[in-house]
Coordinates of N, CA, C and O and ligand atoms in Angstrom, one line a residue:
X1 N 15.5 -10.1 18.2 CA 16.3 -10.7 18.9 C 15.7 -10.7 20.4 O 14.8 -9.5 19.8
X2 N 16.0 -11.2 21.2 CA 15.2 -11.1 23.1 C 13.9 -10.6 22.3 O 12.9 -11.3 23.0
X3 N 13.7 -9.5 22.6 CA 12.4 -9.0 22.0 C 11.3 -9.4 21.6 O 10.7 -9.5 22.2
X4 N 11.6 -10.6 20.8 CA 10.4 -11.0 20.0 C 9.9 -11.9 21.5 O 8.7 -13.1 20.7
X5 N 11.2 -12.5 21.6 CA 10.8 -13.3 23.1 C 9.7 -13.0 24.3 O 8.5 -14.1 24.6
X6 N 9.8 -11.9 24.4 CA 9.1 -10.9 25.6 C 7.8 -11.1 24.9 O 7.3 -10.4 24.3
X7 N 6.9 -10.5 26.0 CA 5.5 -10.0 26.0 C 4.8 -8.6 24.7 O 6.3 -7.5 25.4
X8 N 4.5 -9.4 23.7 CA 4.7 -7.6 22.9 C 3.4 -7.0 23.7 O 3.0 -7.0 23.9
X9 N 4.5 -5.7 22.8 CA 3.1 -4.4 23.6 C 3.0 -3.5 22.7 O 4.2 -2.8 21.9
X10 N 2.0 -3.2 22.3 CA 1.2 -2.1 20.6 C 0.6 -0.8 21.0 O 0.2 -1.0 21.7
X11 N 1.7 0.0 20.2 CA 1.0 1.2 20.5 C 0.4 2.1 20.2 O 1.1 2.1 18.7
X12 N -0.9 1.8 19.9 CA -1.3 3.1 18.0 C -1.0 4.3 18.5 O -1.6 5.1 19.0
X13 N -0.6 4.7 17.1 CA -0.9 6.2 17.0 C -1.2 6.8 16.2 O -1.2 6.7 14.6
X14 N -2.6 7.9 16.6 CA -3.0 9.0 15.4 C -2.5 10.2 15.9 O -1.6 10.5 16.5
X15 N -3.2 11.1 15.1 CA -2.3 12.5 15.3 C -3.8 13.4 16.9 O -2.8 13.6 17.8
X16 N -4.5 13.1 17.4 CA -5.6 13.5 18.6 C -5.6 12.6 19.3 O -6.3 12.6 20.6
X17 N -5.3 10.9 19.1 CA -5.7 10.3 20.4 C -7.2 10.0 20.5 O -7.6 9.9 21.6
X18 N -8.3 10.8 19.5 CA -9.7 10.5 19.9 C -10.4 10.2 18.9 O -11.7 9.2 19.2
X19 N -10.1 9.7 17.1 CA -11.1 9.3 16.2 C -10.1 7.8 15.8 O -10.9 6.7 16.4
X20 N -8.7 7.3 15.3 CA -7.9 6.3 14.6 C -7.8 5.8 15.2 O -8.2 4.6 15.6
X21 N -6.6 6.1 16.1 CA -6.0 5.8 16.9 C -6.9 4.2 18.6 O -6.8 3.5 18.9
X22 N -7.8 5.2 18.9 CA -9.0 4.5 20.0 C -9.6 3.3 19.3 O -9.7 1.9 20.0
X23 N -9.8 3.3 17.7 CA -10.8 2.6 17.4 C -10.3 1.0 16.8 O -10.2 0.1 17.3
X24 N -8.1 1.9 16.5 CA -7.4 1.2 15.8 C -7.3 -0.3 18.0 O -7.0 -1.2 17.3
X25 N -7.0 0.7 19.0 CA -6.7 0.1 19.9 C -8.1 -1.1 20.2 O -7.5 -2.3 20.7
X26 N -9.4 -0.5 20.5 CA -10.5 -1.5 20.3 C -10.7 -3.0 19.3 O -10.6 -3.6 19.6
X27 N -10.3 -2.3 17.8 CA -10.2 -3.6 17.5 C -9.1 -3.7 17.4 O -8.8 -5.6 17.3
X28 N -8.1 -3.9 18.0 CA -7.0 -4.7 18.4 C -6.8 -5.7 19.3 O -6.5 -7.1 19.7
X29 N -7.6 -5.0 20.7 CA -7.8 -5.5 21.8 C -8.7 -6.9 21.5 O -8.7 -8.1 21.9
X30 N -9.9 -6.7 20.5 CA -10.9 -7.7 20.4 C -10.3 -8.8 19.8 O -10.6 -10.2 19.7
X31 N -9.6 -8.7 18.3 CA -8.2 -9.4 18.5 C -7.8 -10.4 18.8 O -7.5 -11.4 18.4
X32 N -6.8 -9.7 19.2 CA -6.2 -10.5 20.4 C -6.4 -11.3 21.4 O -6.2 -12.4 22.0
X33 N -8.3 -10.9 22.0 CA -8.6 -11.9 22.5 C -9.1 -13.5 22.2 O -9.1 -14.0 23.0
X34 N -9.6 -13.0 21.2 CA -10.0 -13.9 20.2 C -8.8 -15.0 19.5 O -9.2 -16.1 19.7
X35 N -7.6 -14.2 19.6 CA -6.7 -15.1 19.4 C -5.7 -15.9 20.9 O -5.3 -16.3 20.7
X36 N -6.2 -15.0 21.4 CA -5.3 -15.8 23.4 C -4.2 -15.1 23.4 O -3.5 -15.9 23.7
X37 N -3.6 -13.5 22.5 CA -2.4 -13.0 22.5 C -1.9 -12.3 23.7 O -3.6 -11.9 24.1
X38 N -1.4 -12.4 24.5 CA -0.9 -12.1 25.6 C -0.5 -10.5 25.2 O 0.5 -10.9 24.7
X39 N -0.9 -9.9 25.3 CA 0.0 -8.5 24.8 C -0.6 -6.8 25.4 O -1.9 -7.0 26.2
X40 N 0.6 -5.6 25.6 CA -0.3 -5.1 26.2 C -0.7 -4.0 24.7 O 0.0 -4.3 23.8
X41 N -1.5 -2.9 25.4 CA -2.4 -2.4 24.6 C -2.3 -1.0 24.8 O -2.8 -1.3 25.8
X42 N -2.1 0.0 24.1 CA -2.6 1.3 24.4 C -2.6 2.4 23.3 O -2.6 1.3 21.8
X43 N -2.9 3.4 23.1 CA -2.8 3.9 22.1 C -2.8 6.0 22.9 O -2.7 6.0 23.9
X44 N -2.0 6.4 21.7 CA -1.7 7.6 22.3 C -1.3 9.1 20.2 O -2.1 7.9 20.0
X45 N -1.5 10.1 20.9 CA -1.3 10.8 19.8 C -0.7 11.5 19.9 O 0.4 11.7 20.7
X46 N -0.1 12.2 18.6 CA 1.1 12.9 18.5 C 0.9 14.3 19.6 O 1.7 14.9 19.7
X47 N -0.2 14.9 19.1 CA -0.6 16.1 19.3 C -0.9 16.4 20.8 O -1.6 15.1 20.9
X48 N -1.0 16.5 22.0 CA -1.9 17.0 23.1 C -3.2 17.5 23.3 O -3.8 18.2 24.6
X49 N -3.4 18.0 22.2 CA -4.3 19.2 22.5 C -6.4 18.4 23.4 O -6.6 19.1 23.1
X50 N -6.5 17.1 22.9 CA -7.5 16.5 23.4 C -6.5 15.5 24.9 O -7.5 14.8 25.2
X51 N -5.9 15.8 25.2 CA -5.4 15.0 26.3 C -6.7 15.0 27.6 O -7.2 16.3 27.8
X52 N -6.8 13.5 28.0 CA -7.5 13.6 29.1 C -9.5 13.4 28.6 O -9.8 13.0 29.2
X53 N -9.3 13.6 27.8 CA -10.6 13.3 26.6 C -10.7 11.9 26.4 O -10.1 11.2 25.8
X54 N -12.6 11.7 26.2 CA -13.2 10.5 26.0 C -12.9 10.5 24.2 O -12.6 12.1 23.6
X55 N -12.7 9.6 23.5 CA -12.9 9.6 22.2 C -14.2 10.1 21.8 O -15.0 10.5 22.1
X56 N -14.1 11.2 20.5 CA -14.9 11.4 19.2 C -15.9 11.1 19.5 O -16.1 9.4 20.0
X57 N -17.3 11.6 19.9 CA -19.0 11.0 20.0 C -18.5 10.3 18.5 O -19.5 8.7 18.6
X58 N -18.9 10.6 18.0 CA -18.4 9.6 16.6 C -18.2 8.6 16.4 O -18.3 7.5 16.0
X59 N -16.7 8.4 17.1 CA -15.9 6.9 17.1 C -16.4 6.2 18.3 O -16.8 5.3 17.9
X60 N -17.0 7.1 19.1 CA -17.8 5.8 20.6 C -18.4 5.4 19.3 O -18.9 4.1 19.6
X61 N -19.6 6.3 18.5 CA -21.1 5.8 18.2 C -20.4 4.6 16.6 O -20.8 3.7 17.0
X62 N -19.0 4.5 16.8 CA -19.1 3.5 15.2 C -18.8 2.2 16.4 O -19.3 1.3 15.3
X63 N -18.0 2.7 17.1 CA -17.0 1.3 18.3 C -18.7 0.4 18.4 O -18.4 -0.9 18.6
X64 N -19.3 1.4 18.7 CA -20.5 0.8 19.9 C -21.9 -0.1 18.9 O -22.2 -0.9 19.2
X65 N -21.0 0.0 17.7 CA -22.2 -0.3 16.5 C -21.6 -1.4 16.6 O -22.5 -2.4 15.7
X66 N -20.5 -2.1 16.6 CA -19.4 -3.2 16.4 C -19.1 -3.9 17.7 O -18.9 -4.8 18.0
X67 N -20.2 -3.3 18.6 CA -20.1 -4.0 20.1 C -19.3 -3.7 21.0 O -18.4 -4.7 21.9
X68 N -18.5 -2.7 20.9 CA -17.3 -2.2 21.7 C -17.1 -0.7 22.2 O -17.8 0.1 21.2
X69 N -17.1 -1.1 23.3 CA -17.4 0.3 24.1 C -16.3 1.1 24.4 O -15.3 1.0 25.8
X70 N -16.2 2.5 23.5 CA -14.5 3.2 24.1 C -14.6 4.4 25.2 O -14.3 4.9 24.7
X71 N -15.9 4.2 25.9 CA -16.4 5.6 26.7 C -15.4 5.5 27.5 O -14.9 6.9 28.0
X72 N -14.4 4.3 27.5 CA -14.0 5.2 28.6 C -12.3 5.6 29.1 O -11.0 5.2 29.8
X73 N -11.8 4.8 27.2 CA -10.5 5.6 26.7 C -10.2 7.0 27.5 O -11.9 7.3 26.7
X74 N -9.0 7.6 27.8 CA -8.5 8.6 27.8 C -7.5 9.2 26.6 O -6.3 8.9 26.7
X75 N -7.5 10.1 26.1 CA -6.6 10.8 25.5 C -5.5 11.0 25.7 O -5.2 11.7 27.3
X76 N -4.0 10.7 25.7 CA -3.2 11.6 26.2 C -1.8 11.8 25.0 O -2.2 10.8 24.0
X77 N -1.0 12.1 25.3 CA 0.0 12.5 24.4 C 1.3 11.1 24.1 O 1.2 10.6 25.3
X78 N 2.2 10.9 23.3 CA 3.0 9.9 23.1 C 3.6 10.7 24.0 O 4.5 12.2 23.9
X79 N 4.6 9.8 24.7 CA 5.8 10.3 25.3 C 7.2 9.0 25.4 O 7.3 8.4 25.2
X80 N 8.2 10.3 25.6 CA 9.2 9.5 25.2 C 9.8 8.1 25.7 O 10.3 7.2 25.2
X81 N 8.9 8.0 26.7 CA 8.6 6.7 27.9 C 8.1 5.3 26.4 O 8.6 3.9 27.3
X82 N 7.0 6.0 25.9 CA 7.1 5.0 25.2 C 7.5 4.1 24.3 O 7.3 2.9 23.7
X83 N 8.8 4.8 23.4 CA 9.5 3.8 23.6 C 10.7 2.9 23.6 O 11.4 2.4 22.8
X84 N 10.4 3.2 25.1 CA 11.1 1.8 25.7 C 10.3 1.1 25.8 O 10.3 -0.3 26.3
X85 N 8.5 1.5 26.0 CA 7.8 0.4 27.0 C 7.2 -0.3 26.3 O 6.8 -1.3 26.5
X86 N 7.0 0.1 25.1 CA 6.5 -0.7 23.2 C 7.2 -1.1 22.3 O 8.3 -0.9 22.5
X87 N 6.7 -2.8 22.2 CA 7.5 -3.1 21.2 C 7.5 -2.8 20.0 O 8.4 -2.9 19.1
X88 N 6.2 -2.7 19.9 CA 6.0 -2.0 18.3 C 4.9 -0.6 18.2 O 3.6 -0.5 19.5
X89 N 5.2 -0.3 17.8 CA 4.4 1.4 17.8 C 3.7 1.8 16.1 O 4.4 2.2 15.3
X90 N 2.8 1.9 16.3 CA 2.0 1.3 15.3 C 0.9 2.8 14.4 O 0.7 3.0 15.2
X91 N 1.6 3.6 13.4 CA 1.0 4.7 12.6 C -0.2 5.0 12.1 O -0.1 3.8 11.3
X92 N -1.0 5.1 12.2 CA -2.0 4.9 11.7 C -1.9 6.2 10.2 O -2.3 5.8 9.0
X93 N -1.3 7.2 10.2 CA -0.2 8.0 8.3 C 0.3 7.9 8.3 O 1.4 7.9 9.8
X94 N 0.6 8.8 7.4 CA 2.6 8.7 7.7 C 3.1 10.1 8.1 O 4.0 10.4 8.5
X95 N 2.2 11.2 8.3 CA 2.7 12.2 9.0 C 2.7 11.7 10.4 O 3.9 12.4 11.1
X96 N 1.6 10.6 11.2 CA 2.5 10.3 12.0 C 3.7 9.2 12.1 O 3.8 9.7 13.7
X97 N 3.7 9.0 11.4 CA 4.3 7.9 11.0 C 6.1 8.9 11.3 O 7.8 8.7 11.7
X98 N 5.9 9.9 10.4 CA 7.3 11.0 9.8 C 7.3 11.5 11.5 O 8.7 11.0 11.8
X99 N 6.3 12.0 12.0 CA 6.8 12.5 13.5 C 7.6 11.6 15.1 O 8.3 11.8 15.5
X100 N 6.6 9.8 15.0 CA 7.1 9.0 15.5 C 8.5 9.0 15.4 O 9.7 8.5 16.0
X101 N 9.4 8.8 14.1 CA 10.8 8.3 13.4 C 11.3 9.5 14.4 O 12.7 8.7 14.4
X102 N 10.9 11.3 14.2 CA 11.6 12.2 14.3 C 11.8 12.0 16.0 O 12.9 12.1 17.2
X103 N 10.9 11.3 16.8 CA 11.4 11.5 18.2 C 11.7 10.0 19.0 O 11.5 10.2 20.1
X104 N 11.4 9.1 17.7 CA 12.5 7.8 19.0 C 13.4 7.7 19.1 O 15.1 8.7 18.4
X105 N 13.5 7.7 20.3 CA 15.7 7.9 20.9 C 16.3 7.1 20.6 O 15.8 6.3 20.1
X106 N 17.6 7.7 20.7 CA 18.6 6.9 20.4 C 18.4 5.4 21.6 O 18.1 5.6 22.3
X107 N 19.3 4.1 20.6 CA 18.6 2.8 21.7 C 17.3 2.4 21.7 O 17.0 1.3 22.3
X108 N 16.1 2.8 21.4 CA 14.7 2.6 21.2 C 14.8 1.0 20.7 O 15.4 1.3 19.0
X109 N 13.9 0.1 20.6 CA 14.5 -1.5 19.6 C 12.8 -1.2 19.5 O 12.1 -2.2 18.5
X110 N 12.2 -0.1 19.8 CA 10.7 0.4 19.4 C 10.3 -0.3 18.0 O 11.1 0.4 16.9
X111 N 9.9 -1.4 17.7 CA 9.8 -1.3 15.6 C 8.2 -0.1 15.6 O 7.0 0.1 15.5
X112 N 8.5 0.5 14.6 CA 8.1 1.6 14.5 C 7.3 1.3 12.7 O 7.8 1.1 12.1
X113 N 6.1 1.8 12.5 CA 5.9 0.9 11.4 C 4.3 1.9 11.1 O 3.6 2.0 12.0
X114 N 4.0 1.5 9.5 CA 2.4 2.5 9.5 C 1.4 0.8 9.4 O 1.9 -0.5 9.6
X115 N 0.4 1.4 10.3 CA -0.8 -0.4 10.5 C -1.1 -1.0 9.2 O -1.0 -2.3 9.3
X116 N -0.9 -0.5 8.7 CA -1.9 -0.7 7.2 C -0.7 -1.8 6.4 O -0.8 -2.8 5.4
X117 N 0.7 -1.5 6.3 CA 1.5 -2.3 6.2 C 1.5 -3.6 6.8 O 2.2 -4.8 6.0
X118 N 0.6 -3.8 7.1 CA 0.3 -5.3 7.6 C -0.2 -6.5 6.7 O -1.0 -7.2 7.2
X119 N -1.1 -5.5 6.4 CA -2.2 -5.6 5.6 C -1.4 -5.8 4.0 O -2.0 -4.8 3.1
X120 N -2.0 -7.4 3.6 CA -1.4 -7.7 2.5 C -2.5 -6.5 1.0 O -3.6 -6.5 1.0
X121 N -1.4 -6.3 0.0 CA -1.8 -5.1 -1.1 C -2.4 -4.3 -0.8 O -2.3 -2.7 -1.3
X122 N -1.9 -3.7 0.8 CA -2.5 -1.5 1.0 C -1.0 -1.4 2.1 O -1.6 -0.7 2.3
X123 N 0.3 -2.5 1.5 CA 1.2 -1.6 2.4 C 1.4 0.3 2.6 O 0.8 0.0 0.9
X124 N 1.6 0.4 3.1 CA 2.2 2.3 3.2 C 0.9 3.5 3.1 O 1.0 4.0 2.6
X125 N -0.1 2.1 3.3 CA -1.3 3.4 2.9 C -1.9 3.8 4.2 O -1.3 2.8 5.1
X126 N -2.1 5.2 4.4 CA -3.1 5.8 5.4 C -4.1 5.6 6.1 O -5.1 5.1 5.1
X127 N -4.6 5.1 7.1 CA -6.1 5.6 7.6 C -6.3 6.6 7.8 O -5.9 7.6 8.4
X128 N -7.2 7.8 6.6 CA -7.6 8.8 6.7 C -8.8 9.3 7.7 O -9.0 8.5 8.3
X129 N -8.2 10.8 7.9 CA -8.5 11.1 9.9 C -10.1 11.4 9.4 O -10.0 12.3 8.0
X130 N -11.1 10.4 9.4 CA -12.5 11.4 9.5 C -12.6 12.4 10.7 O -14.5 12.6 9.9
X131 N -11.9 13.2 11.2 CA -12.2 14.3 12.2 C -13.5 15.0 11.0 O -14.3 15.7 11.7
X132 N -13.6 15.3 9.7 CA -13.9 16.4 8.5 C -15.2 15.7 8.5 O -15.8 16.4 7.8
X133 N -15.0 14.1 8.5 CA -16.2 13.7 7.4 C -17.6 13.4 8.6 O -17.0 14.0 9.6
X134 N -17.8 12.0 7.8 CA -19.6 11.6 8.2 C -19.4 10.5 9.3 O -18.0 9.8 8.6
X135 N -20.4 10.2 9.0 CA -20.6 8.6 9.9 C -20.1 7.4 8.8 O -19.3 6.7 9.3
X136 N -20.1 8.0 7.9 CA -19.5 6.6 6.3 C -18.6 6.2 6.8 O -17.0 5.8 6.6
X137 N -17.5 8.2 7.1 CA -15.8 8.4 6.5 C -15.7 7.6 8.0 O -14.0 6.6 8.9
X138 N -17.1 7.3 9.1 CA -16.1 6.9 10.1 C -16.0 5.4 10.5 O -15.4 4.6 11.3
X139 N -17.4 4.4 9.8 CA -17.1 3.2 9.3 C -15.9 2.8 8.3 O -15.7 1.9 9.0
X140 N -15.9 3.6 7.5 CA -14.8 3.1 6.5 C -13.7 3.3 7.6 O -12.6 2.2 7.1
X141 N -13.1 3.9 8.5 CA -11.8 4.0 9.1 C -12.4 2.7 10.1 O -11.3 2.2 10.4
X142 N -13.7 2.5 10.4 CA -13.2 1.4 11.4 C -13.2 -0.2 10.7 O -12.2 -0.7 11.1
X143 N -13.8 -0.3 9.4 CA -13.1 -1.5 7.9 C -11.5 -1.5 8.6 O -11.6 -2.7 8.4
X144 N -10.8 -0.5 8.4 CA -9.3 -0.1 8.3 C -8.7 -0.8 8.8 O -7.6 -1.6 9.0
X145 N -9.0 0.0 10.4 CA -8.5 -0.6 11.6 C -8.6 -1.7 11.8 O -7.7 -2.6 12.7
X146 N -10.2 -2.6 12.0 CA -9.9 -3.8 11.8 C -9.1 -4.7 10.9 O -8.7 -5.8 11.3
X147 N -9.1 -4.8 9.8 CA -8.1 -5.2 9.0 C -6.8 -5.4 9.5 O -6.2 -6.5 9.3
X148 N -6.4 -3.8 9.7 CA -4.6 -3.8 9.9 C -4.8 -5.2 11.1 O -3.6 -5.3 11.9
X149 N -6.0 -4.7 12.2 CA -5.5 -5.0 13.6 C -5.9 -6.7 13.8 O -4.8 -7.3 14.0
X150 N -6.3 -7.1 13.1 CA -6.7 -8.5 12.6 C -5.3 -8.5 12.0 O -5.0 -9.9 12.2
X151 N -5.0 -8.4 11.2 CA -3.2 -8.5 10.7 C -1.9 -8.6 11.6 O -1.3 -9.7 11.6
X152 N -2.1 -7.9 12.2 CA -1.2 -6.9 13.1 C -0.8 -8.2 14.5 O -0.3 -9.7 15.0
X153 N -2.6 -9.0 14.4 CA -1.9 -10.0 15.7 C -2.3 -11.0 15.2 O -2.2 -12.0 16.0
X154 N -2.4 -11.4 14.3 CA -2.3 -12.9 13.7 C -0.7 -13.2 13.8 O 0.2 -14.2 13.8
X155 N 0.1 -11.4 12.9 CA 1.6 -12.0 12.9 C 2.2 -11.7 14.0 O 2.9 -12.6 14.9
X156 N 2.2 -11.3 15.1 CA 1.6 -11.5 17.0 C 1.7 -13.1 17.3 O 2.7 -13.1 18.4
X157 N 0.4 -13.8 16.5 CA 0.6 -15.3 17.9 C 1.5 -15.7 16.6 O 0.6 -17.2 17.2
X158 N 2.3 -15.9 15.8 CA 2.6 -16.3 15.0 C 1.6 -17.7 14.0 O 2.1 -18.8 13.8
X159 N 0.8 -16.4 13.6 CA -0.3 -17.1 12.8 C -0.3 -16.5 11.3 O -1.0 -16.9 10.4
X160 N 0.3 -16.0 11.1 CA 0.5 -15.2 9.7 C 2.2 -14.8 9.2 O 2.7 -14.4 10.5
Ligands
LIG201 P1 -7.7 11.8 14.7 O1 -8.3 12.6 14.5 O2 -5.9 11.6 14.3 O3 -7.7 10.2 14.3 O4 -7.6 11.2 16.5 C1 -8.2 14.5 14.5 C2 -8.9 14.2 15.9 C3 -8.3 16.2 16.4 C4 -7.8 16.4 15.5 C5 -7.0 15.7 14.5 C6 -7.4 14.7 13.8 N1 -7.6 17.9 15.9 O5 -6.9 18.4 15.5 O6 -8.0 18.1 16.8

């Protein structure tokens, strides 16, 4: 109800907000722009270890390889007000999802789910943390967040 008619606001959430969720934010901004979708977008982390930092250099590099500059993004932790401000809170993995469900204040109407739930045939899947991986793992994370971002943007645009 109601909420569906308001401008959507999407928050992508991973553990550190320096690898996966900034990539999801970047991919989703690109898809939303392509579709002419009017939407507020941000990303945040469950943890606060990287508060104020730019994305991991490897995440910056993979975004740059795909034509997007995320060097200006800054990490921040999820906060209680996010559950009022955002209509959609999108977790990158199941641990993030569990943490978000625990944090959700009573009365919040935010829809909380996994990014890959929007991709047909990949429901319930995680975008694995590439932190301990190499460039190939960052490329895979990019491919996955792009798939999820496309599917979510199409849904919010009413085209899927
Ligand atoms: P992200 O990756 O959740 O995709 O941003 C991580 C980055 C940092 C840490 C964990 C995951 N960390 O523990 O510092």
